[in-house]
């Protein structure tokens, strides 16, 4: 027995992209159903990155999707690039008029889920999508199985794949589960959460002969830090003491405040852009459409930019029967996506040490870092990308009221 329900937009994936899209569509009076195979607890507790561009913060706060982002998040006006033991601060407001906010992704997800449930939105956890079809017609559908084993079919006007890098919607859009432009990296990040006071007020991106490290923060008592490791490293292979030794050796010049490591993970990374973002009445957004290495903190911000574009395109299509924006969606989204791909690749290659790097490579890398920090143009290039290019149709400068 299959239960059939009807909605306007079937959204697969309750991550930042899917939930924000449902929120923005509801504001415009467009009904949707969001499905995710994970439980609410799993979604709300998965540790992800924490830097939000100013435009991301604006969208989240002005749409009412997250009231806490400005109250609880911390504004950061710069980052430090460290190499050869010396720190070089990049000051965002003076270079770009913008800042970023430190507010962890799982907190954004808690806010979005609470807002959607409070509004009575149809949000289904532990529901696994089993098929997507008829995307070339104006009645596409999604089939799924609930945790109890019940089958559901959702008939919709549009299907959105916001279901992450292992997207099950992707084959309906690109014709294959892998089809895309792709790059792997010979390193990964060993990430920790620790109980300790902050070691620095702002993020430190450190290049050292031993490899890259990133000092980030979470709160006055919990910190997030990463160091470059082998992609095959096992999270449990190092003791707390070895972790602190490794981190400290890579951030010379700052005495790190150590403390108990309360969580550890190895993040493999890669760059990916799907060959197609849209086919008929199915579209991909967020990690289903593209993946970036975490060095530029672009992942969630790019998902939000996709969704802002898609929300406008779906409103025009579904409320006014105007297909121009949805027809332009892929091309418009891809301009920003490839800029973010370049930035994430560039930050990664400039800051990490490849295992087979020669002396030439290392000296060239220091020359590259100097070209950035010793030039206002170089610093501005980095600051513009890091704080986020303006969204289509917005001025992109000016401060956010707190
Ligand atoms: C984080 O705090 O988790 C974080 C910050 C900046 C990055 C990546 C991760 O580039």
CSV table of C-alpha atoms and ligand atoms in Angstrom, one decimal:
chain,number,residue,atom,x,y,z
A,1,UNK,CA,0.0,0.0,0.0
A,2,UNK,CA,1.4,3.4,-1.0
A,3,UNK,CA,0.0,6.6,0.4
A,4,UNK,CA,0.1,9.4,-2.2
A,5,UNK,CA,0.3,13.0,-1.2
A,6,UNK,CA,0.4,16.1,-3.3
A,7,UNK,CA,2.5,19.2,-2.8
A,8,UNK,CA,4.0,21.9,-4.9
A,9,UNK,CA,7.7,21.4,-4.2
A,10,UNK,CA,9.2,18.0,-3.1
A,11,UNK,CA,12.5,18.8,-1.3
A,12,UNK,CA,14.8,15.9,-0.7
A,13,UNK,CA,17.3,16.7,2.2
A,14,UNK,CA,16.8,18.5,5.4
A,15,UNK,CA,20.2,20.2,5.5
A,16,UNK,CA,20.7,24.0,5.3
A,17,UNK,CA,19.7,24.2,1.6
A,18,UNK,CA,16.5,22.1,1.8
A,19,UNK,CA,15.2,23.6,5.0
A,20,UNK,CA,16.0,27.2,4.0
A,21,UNK,CA,14.3,26.7,0.6
A,22,UNK,CA,11.2,25.3,2.4
A,23,UNK,CA,11.2,28.4,4.6
A,24,UNK,CA,11.5,30.9,1.8
A,25,UNK,CA,8.9,29.2,-0.3
A,26,UNK,CA,6.5,29.1,2.6
A,27,UNK,CA,6.9,32.9,3.0
A,28,UNK,CA,5.8,33.3,-0.6
A,29,UNK,CA,2.8,31.0,0.0
A,30,UNK,CA,4.3,27.9,-1.8
A,31,UNK,CA,3.8,24.6,0.0
A,32,UNK,CA,6.5,22.0,0.1
A,33,UNK,CA,7.4,18.7,1.8
A,34,UNK,CA,10.9,18.1,3.0
A,35,UNK,CA,12.2,14.5,3.4
A,36,UNK,CA,15.4,13.2,5.0
A,37,UNK,CA,16.6,9.7,5.7
A,38,UNK,CA,18.3,10.9,8.9
A,39,UNK,CA,16.7,11.5,12.3
A,40,UNK,CA,16.2,15.0,13.6
A,41,UNK,CA,18.8,14.3,16.4
A,42,UNK,CA,21.4,13.1,13.9
A,43,UNK,CA,20.9,16.2,11.7
A,44,UNK,CA,21.1,18.5,14.7
A,45,UNK,CA,24.2,17.0,16.2
A,46,UNK,CA,26.5,16.5,13.1
A,47,UNK,CA,29.5,18.8,13.5
A,48,UNK,CA,30.2,20.9,10.4
A,49,UNK,CA,31.9,24.2,9.6
A,50,UNK,CA,31.1,27.4,11.2
A,51,UNK,CA,31.7,30.5,9.1
A,52,UNK,CA,28.8,32.4,7.6
A,53,UNK,CA,29.2,35.1,5.0
A,54,UNK,CA,27.5,38.4,5.6
A,55,UNK,CA,24.8,37.8,3.0
A,56,UNK,CA,24.1,34.3,4.4
A,57,UNK,CA,23.5,36.0,7.8
A,58,UNK,CA,21.3,38.6,6.2
A,59,UNK,CA,19.1,36.0,4.5
A,60,UNK,CA,18.9,33.9,7.7
A,61,UNK,CA,18.0,36.8,10.0
A,62,UNK,CA,15.8,38.9,7.6
A,63,UNK,CA,13.7,35.9,6.6
A,64,UNK,CA,13.1,34.9,10.2
A,65,UNK,CA,14.8,31.5,9.6
A,66,UNK,CA,17.3,32.2,12.4
A,67,UNK,CA,16.9,34.8,15.0
A,68,UNK,CA,19.7,33.5,17.0
A,69,UNK,CA,22.4,34.0,14.4
A,70,UNK,CA,22.9,37.6,15.2
A,71,UNK,CA,22.3,37.2,18.9
A,72,UNK,CA,24.5,34.1,19.5
A,73,UNK,CA,26.8,34.2,16.5
A,74,UNK,CA,30.1,36.1,16.8
A,75,UNK,CA,31.1,38.7,14.2
A,76,UNK,CA,34.6,38.3,12.9
A,77,UNK,CA,36.2,41.2,11.2
A,78,UNK,CA,39.3,39.4,9.9
A,79,UNK,CA,41.4,36.3,9.8
A,80,UNK,CA,45.1,35.7,10.2
A,81,UNK,CA,47.3,34.0,7.6
A,82,UNK,CA,50.4,32.7,9.2
A,83,UNK,CA,53.6,31.5,7.5
A,84,UNK,CA,57.2,31.3,8.4
A,85,UNK,CA,56.1,31.8,12.0
A,86,UNK,CA,54.6,35.2,11.4
A,87,UNK,CA,51.0,36.3,11.5
A,88,UNK,CA,49.4,38.6,8.9
A,89,UNK,CA,45.9,39.9,9.6
A,90,UNK,CA,43.5,40.5,6.8
A,91,UNK,CA,41.0,43.1,7.9
A,92,UNK,CA,37.6,42.5,6.2
A,93,UNK,CA,35.6,45.7,6.9
A,94,UNK,CA,38.3,48.1,5.7
A,95,UNK,CA,38.9,46.1,2.5
A,96,UNK,CA,35.3,45.1,1.6
A,97,UNK,CA,32.8,46.8,4.0
A,98,UNK,CA,31.8,43.3,5.1
A,99,UNK,CA,32.4,40.8,7.9
A,100,UNK,CA,31.7,37.1,8.5
A,101,UNK,CA,30.0,35.4,11.5
A,102,UNK,CA,31.1,32.4,13.4
A,103,UNK,CA,27.9,30.3,14.0
A,104,UNK,CA,28.1,26.6,13.6
A,105,UNK,CA,26.1,24.9,10.9
A,106,UNK,CA,24.2,22.6,13.3
A,107,UNK,CA,22.9,25.6,15.2
A,108,UNK,CA,21.6,27.0,11.9
A,109,UNK,CA,19.9,23.6,11.4
A,110,UNK,CA,18.3,23.7,14.8
A,111,UNK,CA,16.9,27.1,14.1
A,112,UNK,CA,15.6,26.1,10.7
A,113,UNK,CA,14.0,22.9,11.9
A,114,UNK,CA,12.3,24.7,14.9
A,115,UNK,CA,11.0,27.5,12.5
A,116,UNK,CA,9.6,24.9,10.0
A,117,UNK,CA,7.9,22.8,12.7
A,118,UNK,CA,6.5,25.9,14.5
A,119,UNK,CA,4.9,26.9,11.1
A,120,UNK,CA,3.3,23.5,10.8
A,121,UNK,CA,5.5,22.5,7.8
A,122,UNK,CA,5.5,19.0,6.5
A,123,UNK,CA,9.0,17.8,7.5
A,124,UNK,CA,9.6,14.1,7.4
A,125,UNK,CA,12.7,12.6,9.1
A,126,UNK,CA,13.9,9.0,8.7
A,127,UNK,CA,12.2,8.8,5.3
A,128,UNK,CA,14.4,7.4,2.6
A,129,UNK,CA,13.8,8.3,-1.0
A,130,UNK,CA,13.6,5.3,-3.3
A,131,UNK,CA,12.9,6.9,-6.7
A,132,UNK,CA,12.4,10.2,-8.6
A,133,UNK,CA,10.5,10.2,-11.9
A,134,UNK,CA,8.7,12.1,-14.6
A,135,UNK,CA,10.9,15.1,-14.2
A,136,UNK,CA,10.5,15.9,-17.9
A,137,UNK,CA,6.8,16.4,-17.4
A,138,UNK,CA,5.1,19.1,-15.2
A,139,UNK,CA,4.1,16.4,-12.7
A,140,UNK,CA,7.3,14.9,-11.3
A,141,UNK,CA,7.2,12.6,-8.3
A,142,UNK,CA,9.3,11.2,-5.5
A,143,UNK,CA,8.8,7.8,-3.8
A,144,UNK,CA,10.1,7.1,-0.3
A,145,UNK,CA,9.9,4.6,2.6
A,146,UNK,CA,9.3,5.7,6.1
A,147,UNK,CA,11.1,4.3,9.2
A,148,UNK,CA,8.1,2.0,9.7
A,149,UNK,CA,8.5,0.6,6.2
A,150,UNK,CA,5.5,2.4,4.8
A,151,UNK,CA,5.7,3.5,1.2
A,152,UNK,CA,4.8,7.1,0.2
A,153,UNK,CA,4.6,8.8,-3.1
A,154,UNK,CA,4.7,12.6,-3.4
A,155,UNK,CA,3.3,14.2,-6.6
A,156,UNK,CA,4.7,17.7,-7.1
A,157,UNK,CA,5.2,20.5,-9.5
A,158,UNK,CA,8.9,20.5,-8.9
A,159,UNK,CA,11.6,18.3,-7.3
A,160,UNK,CA,14.6,19.7,-5.5
A,161,UNK,CA,17.7,17.5,-4.7
A,162,UNK,CA,19.2,19.1,-1.6
A,163,UNK,CA,20.4,15.8,-0.3
A,164,UNK,CA,24.2,16.2,0.0
A,165,UNK,CA,27.2,14.8,-1.8
A,166,UNK,CA,25.7,11.3,-2.1
A,167,UNK,CA,22.5,12.7,-3.6
A,168,UNK,CA,19.8,10.2,-4.7
A,169,UNK,CA,18.2,12.9,-6.9
A,170,UNK,CA,21.3,13.5,-8.9
A,171,UNK,CA,20.8,10.6,-11.4
A,172,UNK,CA,17.5,12.1,-12.4
A,173,UNK,CA,19.2,15.3,-13.2
A,174,UNK,CA,22.6,14.3,-14.6
A,175,UNK,CA,21.8,10.8,-15.8
A,176,UNK,CA,24.3,9.2,-13.4
A,177,UNK,CA,25.1,9.3,-9.7
A,178,UNK,CA,28.6,10.5,-10.3
A,179,UNK,CA,28.5,12.7,-13.4
A,180,UNK,CA,30.5,15.8,-12.7
A,181,UNK,CA,33.8,17.8,-12.8
A,182,UNK,CA,35.9,16.4,-10.1
A,183,UNK,CA,39.2,16.8,-8.2
A,184,UNK,CA,40.7,14.9,-5.3
A,185,UNK,CA,43.4,16.1,-2.9
A,186,UNK,CA,46.2,14.1,-1.4
A,187,UNK,CA,45.4,15.3,2.2
A,188,UNK,CA,42.5,15.5,4.6
A,189,UNK,CA,41.8,17.4,7.9
A,190,UNK,CA,42.0,16.0,11.3
A,191,UNK,CA,39.4,18.0,13.2
A,192,UNK,CA,38.9,18.2,16.9
A,193,UNK,CA,36.5,19.8,19.4
A,194,UNK,CA,38.2,20.5,22.7
A,195,UNK,CA,37.3,21.9,26.1
A,196,UNK,CA,39.7,24.9,26.4
A,197,UNK,CA,39.5,28.7,26.3
A,198,UNK,CA,40.1,30.3,22.9
A,199,UNK,CA,43.7,30.4,21.7
A,200,UNK,CA,43.1,33.4,19.5
A,201,UNK,CA,40.3,36.0,18.9
A,202,UNK,CA,40.1,35.3,15.2
A,203,UNK,CA,40.7,32.3,12.9
A,204,UNK,CA,44.3,31.5,12.2
A,205,UNK,CA,45.1,29.7,8.9
A,206,UNK,CA,48.7,28.5,9.3
A,207,UNK,CA,51.1,27.3,6.6
A,208,UNK,CA,54.1,25.5,8.1
A,209,UNK,CA,56.8,23.1,6.9
A,210,UNK,CA,55.0,20.3,8.9
A,211,UNK,CA,51.7,21.0,7.2
A,212,UNK,CA,48.6,23.2,7.5
A,213,UNK,CA,46.6,24.0,10.7
A,214,UNK,CA,43.5,26.0,11.3
A,215,UNK,CA,42.6,27.4,14.7
A,216,UNK,CA,38.9,28.1,14.9
A,217,UNK,CA,36.6,28.7,17.8
A,218,UNK,CA,33.2,27.7,19.1
A,219,UNK,CA,32.6,29.4,22.4
A,220,UNK,CA,34.4,30.6,25.5
A,221,UNK,CA,34.8,27.0,26.7
A,222,UNK,CA,34.9,24.9,23.5
A,223,UNK,CA,37.2,25.3,20.5
A,224,UNK,CA,37.4,23.8,17.0
A,225,UNK,CA,40.8,23.1,15.4
A,226,UNK,CA,42.1,21.2,12.4
A,227,UNK,CA,45.4,20.0,11.1
A,228,UNK,CA,46.4,18.5,7.7
A,229,UNK,CA,46.7,14.8,7.8
A,230,UNK,CA,46.8,11.8,5.5
A,231,UNK,CA,43.4,10.9,3.9
A,232,UNK,CA,43.7,7.4,5.4
A,233,UNK,CA,44.5,8.5,8.9
A,234,UNK,CA,42.3,6.9,11.6
A,235,UNK,CA,40.7,9.4,14.1
A,236,UNK,CA,41.7,7.2,17.0
A,237,UNK,CA,45.3,6.7,16.0
A,238,UNK,CA,46.6,9.7,18.0
A,239,UNK,CA,46.5,10.4,21.7
A,240,UNK,CA,45.4,13.8,23.0
A,241,UNK,CA,49.0,14.6,23.7
A,242,UNK,CA,50.1,13.8,20.1
A,243,UNK,CA,47.2,15.9,18.8
A,244,UNK,CA,48.3,18.9,20.8
A,245,UNK,CA,52.0,18.4,19.8
A,246,UNK,CA,51.0,18.2,16.2
A,247,UNK,CA,48.8,21.3,16.3
A,248,UNK,CA,51.4,23.4,18.3
A,249,UNK,CA,54.2,22.6,15.9
A,250,UNK,CA,52.1,24.0,13.1
A,251,UNK,CA,51.2,27.2,14.7
A,252,UNK,CA,54.6,28.6,15.9
A,253,UNK,CA,54.3,31.9,17.6
A,254,UNK,CA,51.0,31.2,19.5
A,255,UNK,CA,50.9,29.1,22.7
A,256,UNK,CA,47.8,27.1,22.2
A,257,UNK,CA,45.5,26.6,25.2
A,258,UNK,CA,45.2,22.8,25.3
A,259,UNK,CA,42.4,20.8,27.0
A,260,UNK,CA,40.5,17.5,26.7
A,261,UNK,CA,39.7,16.5,23.2
A,262,UNK,CA,35.9,15.8,23.2
A,263,UNK,CA,35.4,14.9,19.6
A,264,UNK,CA,37.7,14.0,16.7
A,265,UNK,CA,37.1,13.3,13.0
A,266,UNK,CA,39.0,13.0,9.7
A,267,UNK,CA,37.5,15.0,6.9
A,268,UNK,CA,38.5,13.9,3.4
A,269,UNK,CA,37.9,16.6,0.9
A,270,UNK,CA,37.4,17.0,-2.8
A,271,UNK,CA,36.1,19.5,-5.4
A,272,UNK,CA,33.1,18.5,-7.4
A,273,UNK,CA,30.5,20.2,-9.7
A,274,UNK,CA,27.7,18.2,-11.2
A,275,UNK,CA,27.6,18.3,-15.1
A,276,UNK,CA,24.0,19.4,-15.0
A,277,UNK,CA,22.2,21.3,-12.2
A,278,UNK,CA,18.7,21.1,-13.7
A,279,UNK,CA,16.8,18.7,-15.9
A,280,UNK,CA,13.2,19.5,-16.7
A,281,UNK,CA,11.4,19.9,-13.3
A,282,UNK,CA,14.3,18.7,-11.1
A,283,UNK,CA,17.1,20.7,-9.8
A,284,UNK,CA,20.2,20.2,-7.6
A,285,UNK,CA,21.4,22.6,-4.9
A,286,UNK,CA,24.0,22.7,-2.1
A,287,UNK,CA,26.4,19.7,-1.8
A,288,UNK,CA,24.2,17.6,-4.2
A,289,UNK,CA,25.3,20.1,-6.9
A,290,UNK,CA,28.8,20.9,-5.8
A,291,UNK,CA,31.4,20.1,-3.1
A,292,UNK,CA,34.3,22.3,-2.0
A,293,UNK,CA,37.3,21.7,0.2
A,294,UNK,CA,36.7,23.3,3.6
A,295,UNK,CA,39.6,25.7,3.5
A,296,UNK,CA,37.6,28.7,2.2
A,297,UNK,CA,34.5,28.0,4.4
A,298,UNK,CA,32.3,28.2,1.3
A,299,UNK,CA,30.2,25.0,1.5
A,300,UNK,CA,27.1,26.2,3.4
A,301,UNK,CA,27.4,29.7,2.0
A,302,UNK,CA,27.2,28.4,-1.5
A,303,UNK,CA,24.2,26.3,-0.6
A,304,UNK,CA,22.4,29.4,0.7
A,305,UNK,CA,23.3,31.4,-2.5
A,306,UNK,CA,21.9,28.6,-4.6
A,307,UNK,CA,18.7,28.6,-2.6
A,308,UNK,CA,18.2,32.4,-2.8
A,309,UNK,CA,18.3,32.1,-6.6
A,310,UNK,CA,16.1,29.0,-6.8
A,311,UNK,CA,13.5,30.5,-4.4
A,312,UNK,CA,13.0,33.4,-6.8
A,313,UNK,CA,13.0,31.1,-9.9
A,314,UNK,CA,10.4,28.8,-8.3
A,315,UNK,CA,8.2,31.8,-7.3
A,316,UNK,CA,8.2,33.1,-10.8
A,317,UNK,CA,7.5,29.6,-12.3
A,318,UNK,CA,4.8,28.5,-9.8
A,319,UNK,CA,3.1,31.7,-9.0
A,320,UNK,CA,3.3,33.5,-12.4
A,321,UNK,CA,4.0,30.7,-14.8
A,322,UNK,CA,7.2,32.6,-15.9
A,323,UNK,CA,10.0,30.1,-16.7
A,324,UNK,CA,12.7,32.6,-17.5
A,325,UNK,CA,14.5,32.5,-14.1
A,326,UNK,CA,14.4,28.7,-13.8
A,327,UNK,CA,15.7,28.5,-17.4
A,328,UNK,CA,18.6,30.7,-16.4
A,329,UNK,CA,19.1,29.1,-13.0
A,330,UNK,CA,22.0,26.7,-13.8
A,331,UNK,CA,24.0,29.3,-15.7
A,332,UNK,CA,23.5,32.0,-13.1
A,333,UNK,CA,24.3,29.7,-10.2
A,334,UNK,CA,27.4,28.2,-11.9
A,335,UNK,CA,29.1,31.6,-12.1
A,336,UNK,CA,29.3,31.8,-8.3
A,337,UNK,CA,29.9,28.1,-7.9
A,338,UNK,CA,33.0,28.2,-10.1
A,339,UNK,CA,34.3,31.3,-8.4
A,340,UNK,CA,33.9,29.5,-5.1
A,341,UNK,CA,35.5,26.4,-6.5
A,342,UNK,CA,38.5,28.4,-7.5
A,343,UNK,CA,38.8,30.2,-4.2
A,344,UNK,CA,38.5,27.0,-2.2
A,345,UNK,CA,41.1,25.2,-4.4
A,346,UNK,CA,43.4,28.3,-4.2
A,347,UNK,CA,43.3,28.6,-0.4
A,348,UNK,CA,43.8,24.8,-0.1
A,349,UNK,CA,46.8,24.7,-2.5
A,350,UNK,CA,48.4,27.9,-1.0
A,351,UNK,CA,48.2,26.7,2.6
A,352,UNK,CA,48.8,23.0,2.5
A,353,UNK,CA,52.0,21.1,2.1
A,354,UNK,CA,51.9,18.3,-0.5
A,355,UNK,CA,53.8,15.2,0.6
A,356,UNK,CA,56.0,15.3,-2.5
A,357,UNK,CA,56.5,19.1,-2.4
A,358,UNK,CA,60.0,20.2,-3.5
A,359,UNK,CA,62.0,23.1,-2.1
A,360,UNK,CA,60.9,25.0,-5.1
A,361,UNK,CA,57.3,24.3,-4.4
A,362,UNK,CA,57.6,25.5,-0.8
A,363,UNK,CA,59.5,28.7,-1.7
A,364,UNK,CA,57.0,29.4,-4.4
A,365,UNK,CA,54.2,29.0,-1.9
A,366,UNK,CA,55.7,31.5,0.5
A,367,UNK,CA,56.1,33.9,-2.5
A,368,UNK,CA,52.4,33.4,-3.2
A,369,UNK,CA,51.4,34.1,0.4
A,370,UNK,CA,53.6,37.2,0.4
A,371,UNK,CA,52.0,38.4,-2.8
A,372,UNK,CA,48.7,38.3,-0.9
A,373,UNK,CA,49.6,39.8,2.5
A,374,UNK,CA,52.0,42.5,1.2
A,375,UNK,CA,49.5,43.9,-1.3
A,376,UNK,CA,46.2,45.7,-0.6
A,377,UNK,CA,44.9,44.3,-3.9
A,378,UNK,CA,46.0,40.8,-2.9
A,379,UNK,CA,44.3,41.1,0.5
A,380,UNK,CA,41.2,42.5,-1.0
A,381,UNK,CA,40.9,39.6,-3.5
A,382,UNK,CA,41.0,37.2,-0.5
A,383,UNK,CA,38.7,39.3,1.7
A,384,UNK,CA,36.1,39.7,-1.1
A,385,UNK,CA,35.9,36.0,-1.7
A,386,UNK,CA,36.0,35.0,2.0
A,387,UNK,CA,33.3,37.4,3.1
A,388,UNK,CA,31.3,36.4,0.0
A,389,UNK,CA,30.5,38.1,-3.3
A,390,UNK,CA,27.1,39.9,-3.4
A,391,UNK,CA,24.1,37.8,-4.2
A,392,UNK,CA,22.5,38.4,-7.6
A,393,UNK,CA,20.4,41.6,-7.3
A,394,UNK,CA,21.7,42.8,-4.0
A,395,UNK,CA,24.2,45.7,-3.4
A,396,UNK,CA,26.4,43.5,-1.1
A,397,UNK,CA,28.0,46.4,0.9
A,398,UNK,CA,26.9,48.0,4.1
A,399,UNK,CA,26.8,46.7,7.6
A,400,UNK,CA,24.2,44.4,9.2
A,401,UNK,CA,22.4,45.9,12.1
A,402,UNK,CA,22.9,43.7,15.2
B,1,LIG,C1,35.2,25.8,11.4
B,1,LIG,O1,35.1,26.6,12.4
B,1,LIG,O2,34.7,24.7,11.5
B,1,LIG,C2,35.8,26.2,10.1
B,1,LIG,C3,36.1,27.5,10.0
B,1,LIG,C4,36.7,27.9,8.8
B,1,LIG,C5,37.0,27.0,7.8
B,1,LIG,C6,36.6,25.7,7.9
B,1,LIG,C7,36.0,25.3,9.1
B,1,LIG,O3,37.6,27.4,6.6
